[in-house]
Coordinates of C-alpha atoms in Angstrom, one line a residue:
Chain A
X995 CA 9.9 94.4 192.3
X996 CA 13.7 95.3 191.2
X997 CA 14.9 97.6 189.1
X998 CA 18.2 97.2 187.9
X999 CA 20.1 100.4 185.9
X1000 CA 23.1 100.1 184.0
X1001 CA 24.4 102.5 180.8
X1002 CA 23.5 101.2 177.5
X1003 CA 26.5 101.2 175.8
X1004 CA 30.2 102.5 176.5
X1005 CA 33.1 102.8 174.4
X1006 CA 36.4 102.8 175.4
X1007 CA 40.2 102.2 173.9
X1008 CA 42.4 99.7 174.0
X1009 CA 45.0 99.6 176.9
X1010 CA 42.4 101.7 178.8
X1011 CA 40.4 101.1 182.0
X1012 CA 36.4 101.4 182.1
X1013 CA 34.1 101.0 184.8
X1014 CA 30.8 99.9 184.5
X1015 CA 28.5 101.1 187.0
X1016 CA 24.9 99.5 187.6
X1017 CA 22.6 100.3 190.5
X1018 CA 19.9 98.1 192.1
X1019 CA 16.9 98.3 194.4
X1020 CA 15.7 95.2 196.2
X1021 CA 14.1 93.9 199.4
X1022 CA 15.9 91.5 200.4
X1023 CA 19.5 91.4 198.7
X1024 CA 21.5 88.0 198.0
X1025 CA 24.2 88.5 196.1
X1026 CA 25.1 90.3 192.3
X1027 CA 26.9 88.8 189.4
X1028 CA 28.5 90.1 186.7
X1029 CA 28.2 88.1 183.5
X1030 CA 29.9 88.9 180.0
X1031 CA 28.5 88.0 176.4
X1032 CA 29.7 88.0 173.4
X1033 CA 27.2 88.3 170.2
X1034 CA 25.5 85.8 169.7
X1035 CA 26.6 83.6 172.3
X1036 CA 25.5 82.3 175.7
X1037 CA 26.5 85.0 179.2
X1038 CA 29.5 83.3 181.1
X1039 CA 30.6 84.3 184.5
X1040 CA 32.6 87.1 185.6
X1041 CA 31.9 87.8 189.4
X1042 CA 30.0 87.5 192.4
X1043 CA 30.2 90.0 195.2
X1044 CA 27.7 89.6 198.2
X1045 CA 29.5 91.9 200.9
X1046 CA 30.8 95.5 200.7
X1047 CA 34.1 95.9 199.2
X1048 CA 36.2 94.9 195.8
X1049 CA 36.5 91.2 194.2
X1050 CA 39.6 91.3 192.1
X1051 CA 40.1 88.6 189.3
X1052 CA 42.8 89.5 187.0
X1053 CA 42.2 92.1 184.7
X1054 CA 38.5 92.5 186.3
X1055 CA 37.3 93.3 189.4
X1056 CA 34.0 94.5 191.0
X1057 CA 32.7 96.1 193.8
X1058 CA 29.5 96.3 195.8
X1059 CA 27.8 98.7 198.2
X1060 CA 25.2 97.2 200.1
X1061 CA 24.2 100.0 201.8
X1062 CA 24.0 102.2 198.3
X1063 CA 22.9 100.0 195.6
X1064 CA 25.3 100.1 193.7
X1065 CA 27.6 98.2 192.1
X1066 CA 30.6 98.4 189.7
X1067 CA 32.8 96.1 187.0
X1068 CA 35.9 97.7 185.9
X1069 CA 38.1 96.1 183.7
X1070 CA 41.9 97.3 183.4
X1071 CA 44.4 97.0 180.1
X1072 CA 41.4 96.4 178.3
X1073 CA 41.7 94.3 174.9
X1074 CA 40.1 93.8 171.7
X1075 CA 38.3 90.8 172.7
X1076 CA 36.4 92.6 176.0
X1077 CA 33.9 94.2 172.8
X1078 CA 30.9 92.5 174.7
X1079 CA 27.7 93.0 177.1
X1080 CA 28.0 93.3 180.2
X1081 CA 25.4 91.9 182.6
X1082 CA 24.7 92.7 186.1
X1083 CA 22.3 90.3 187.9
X1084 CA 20.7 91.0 191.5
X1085 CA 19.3 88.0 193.9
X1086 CA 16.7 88.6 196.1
X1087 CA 15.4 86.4 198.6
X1088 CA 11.6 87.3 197.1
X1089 CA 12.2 88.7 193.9
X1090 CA 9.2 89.3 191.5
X1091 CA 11.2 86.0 189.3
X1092 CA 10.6 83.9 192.2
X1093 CA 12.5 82.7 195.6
X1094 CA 16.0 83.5 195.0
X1095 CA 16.2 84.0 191.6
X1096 CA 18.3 86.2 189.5
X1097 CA 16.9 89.9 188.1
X1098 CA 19.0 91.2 185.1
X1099 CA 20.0 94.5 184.2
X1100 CA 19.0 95.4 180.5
X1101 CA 23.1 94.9 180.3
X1102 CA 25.9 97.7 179.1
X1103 CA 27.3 97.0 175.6
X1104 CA 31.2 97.7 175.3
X1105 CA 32.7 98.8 172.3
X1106 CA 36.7 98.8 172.6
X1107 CA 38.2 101.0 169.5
X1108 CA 41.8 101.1 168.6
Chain B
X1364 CA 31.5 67.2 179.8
X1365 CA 29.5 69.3 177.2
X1366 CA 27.8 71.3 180.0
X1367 CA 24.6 73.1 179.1
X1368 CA 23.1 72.1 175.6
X1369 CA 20.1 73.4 174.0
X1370 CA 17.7 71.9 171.3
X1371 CA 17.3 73.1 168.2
X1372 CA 19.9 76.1 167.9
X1373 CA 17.0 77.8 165.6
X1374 CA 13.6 77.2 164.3
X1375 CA 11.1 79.1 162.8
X1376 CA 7.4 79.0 163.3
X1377 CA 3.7 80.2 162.3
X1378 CA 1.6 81.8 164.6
X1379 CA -0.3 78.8 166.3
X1380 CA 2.0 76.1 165.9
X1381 CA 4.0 74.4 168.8
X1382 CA 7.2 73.2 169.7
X1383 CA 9.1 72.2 172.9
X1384 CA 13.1 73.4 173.1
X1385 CA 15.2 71.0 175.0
X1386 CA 17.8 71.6 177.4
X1387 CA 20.3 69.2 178.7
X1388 CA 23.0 69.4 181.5
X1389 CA 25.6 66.8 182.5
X1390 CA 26.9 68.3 185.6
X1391 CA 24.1 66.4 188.0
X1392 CA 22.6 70.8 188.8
X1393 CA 19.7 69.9 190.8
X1394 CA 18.5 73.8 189.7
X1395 CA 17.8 74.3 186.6
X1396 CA 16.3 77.5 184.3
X1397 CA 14.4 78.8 180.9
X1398 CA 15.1 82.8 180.4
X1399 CA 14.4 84.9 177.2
X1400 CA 16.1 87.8 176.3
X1401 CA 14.6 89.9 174.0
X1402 CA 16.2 93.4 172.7
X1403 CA 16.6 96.6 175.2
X1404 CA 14.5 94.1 177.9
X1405 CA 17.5 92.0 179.2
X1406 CA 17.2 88.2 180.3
X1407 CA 14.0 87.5 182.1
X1408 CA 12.9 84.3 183.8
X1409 CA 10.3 82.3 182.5
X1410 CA 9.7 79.0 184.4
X1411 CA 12.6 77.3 186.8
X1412 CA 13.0 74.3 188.4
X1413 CA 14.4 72.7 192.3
X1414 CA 14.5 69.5 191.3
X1415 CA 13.0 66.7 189.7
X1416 CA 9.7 66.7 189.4
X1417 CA 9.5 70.2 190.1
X1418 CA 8.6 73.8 188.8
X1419 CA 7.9 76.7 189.1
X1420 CA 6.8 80.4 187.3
X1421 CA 9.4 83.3 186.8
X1422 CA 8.6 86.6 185.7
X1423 CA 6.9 85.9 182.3
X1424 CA 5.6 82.1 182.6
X1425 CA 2.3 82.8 180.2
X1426 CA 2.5 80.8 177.1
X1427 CA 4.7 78.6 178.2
X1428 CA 4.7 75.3 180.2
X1429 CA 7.8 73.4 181.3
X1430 CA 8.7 69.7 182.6
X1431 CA 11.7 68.5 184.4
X1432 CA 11.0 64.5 184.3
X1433 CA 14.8 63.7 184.1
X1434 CA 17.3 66.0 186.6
X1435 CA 19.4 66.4 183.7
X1436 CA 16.6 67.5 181.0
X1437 CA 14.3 70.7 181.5
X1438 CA 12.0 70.8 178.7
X1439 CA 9.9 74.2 177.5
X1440 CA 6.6 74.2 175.4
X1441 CA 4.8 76.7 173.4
X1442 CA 1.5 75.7 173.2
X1443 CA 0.5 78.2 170.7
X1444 CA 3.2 80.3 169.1
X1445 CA 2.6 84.0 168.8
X1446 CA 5.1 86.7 167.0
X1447 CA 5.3 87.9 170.8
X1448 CA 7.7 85.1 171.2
X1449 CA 10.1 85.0 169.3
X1450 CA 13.2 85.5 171.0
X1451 CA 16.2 84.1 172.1
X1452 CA 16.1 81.3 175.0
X1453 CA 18.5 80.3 177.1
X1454 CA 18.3 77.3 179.5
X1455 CA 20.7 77.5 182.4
X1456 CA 21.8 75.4 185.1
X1457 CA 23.1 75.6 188.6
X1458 CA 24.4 73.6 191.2
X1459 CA 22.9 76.0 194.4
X1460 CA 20.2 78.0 194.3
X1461 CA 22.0 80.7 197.2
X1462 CA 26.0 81.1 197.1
X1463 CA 28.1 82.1 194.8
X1464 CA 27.8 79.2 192.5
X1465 CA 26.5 80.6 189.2
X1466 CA 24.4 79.5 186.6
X1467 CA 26.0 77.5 183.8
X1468 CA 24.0 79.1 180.1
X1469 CA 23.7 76.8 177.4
X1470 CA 24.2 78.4 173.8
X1471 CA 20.8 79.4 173.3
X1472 CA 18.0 78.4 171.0
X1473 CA 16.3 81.2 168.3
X1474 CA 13.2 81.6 167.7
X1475 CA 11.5 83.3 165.2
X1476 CA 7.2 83.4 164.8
X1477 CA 5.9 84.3 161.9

């Protein structure tokens, strides 16, 4: 099976930058996405990152090492409106979910403060 | 293009009644999923789908049956409600099952058994 980590909350201020770690174990590795959701509301895309190195989108980027586990979303200038969850999803090619399928972390809920 | 829609947004039932939740997509996914996500447990598959015609059991697929007879609907049933389900359910959609297409949520459909 996989176990996915990643901190329960975090809270961080406006302006600032905050990195979101989450670590993963898995047999066979296919890729990890980064979802955001608001309260109450459905988890929409943030990244995808299958090989070693940094994704950068804007004000959020995320990184992945294979070999590690281990995974971070940082998000730079943060704003008001980042006050979310923050999902990390693993895809293994036999995953206890099925062929393929995605295994979420519990997520990391971010609190931005003035 | 309305994307991912889910049927009812809320509903509440006694232990022992059933329902079926309906989910809709209009971007022709040939993958299609039903997740819960309960709190401090994450998202966590229940039953998924390859295509018409097809399923297929996640991680928690008891109590629950599914049928994709239209590519665009995916259909879940609770036989027999039980206060261990109510949650929150979210259908989702995708167009690949590998890649780094992701899933497309729909808004998600509470549940509360009583």
């Amino acid at each position: 099976g996989q176990n996915i980590d990643q901190p329960t909350e975090m809270t961080a201020t406006e302006g600032a930058i905050v990195q979101i770690n989450c670590t993963y174990q898995t047999s066979g590795f296919n890729g990890l996405f980064w979802y955001q959701q608001h309260a109450g509301e459905a988890p929409t895309f943030l990244s995808y990152n299958v090989l070693d190195g940094l994704e950068e989108k804007g004000r959020f980027s995320s990184f992945l090492s294979r070999s590690k586990g281990y995974s971070y979303l940082l998000l730079k200038e943060l704003q008001m409106k980042d006050s979310a969850s923050y999902l990390c999803a693993v895809r293994d090619t036999n995953s206890g979910a099925g062929s393929y399928q995605l295994t979420f972390g519990k997520g990391t809920k971010l609190s931005v403060i003035p | 293009n309305a994307g991912v829609t889910q049927t009812p947004k809320f509903r509440v039932l006694k232990t022992g009644q059933s329902m079926t939740l309906l989910c809709a997509q209009d971007m022709n996914h040939e993958y299609m999923y039903w997740y819960r996500q309960d709190p401090g447990m994450g998202l966590r598959l229940i039953h998924y789908s390859v295509g018409e015609g097809t399923t297929a059991k996640g991680e928690v697929p008891d109590g629950y049956n599914v049928s994709r007879l239209k590519k665009q609907n995916f259909l879940l049933g609770l036989e027999s409600a039980a206060p261990s389900q109510t949650s929150v359910y979210f259908c989702a959609s995708s167009y690949e099952l590998a890649g780094e297409e992701t899933q497309y949520f729909g808004p998600g459909t509470r549940l509360l058994v009583l």
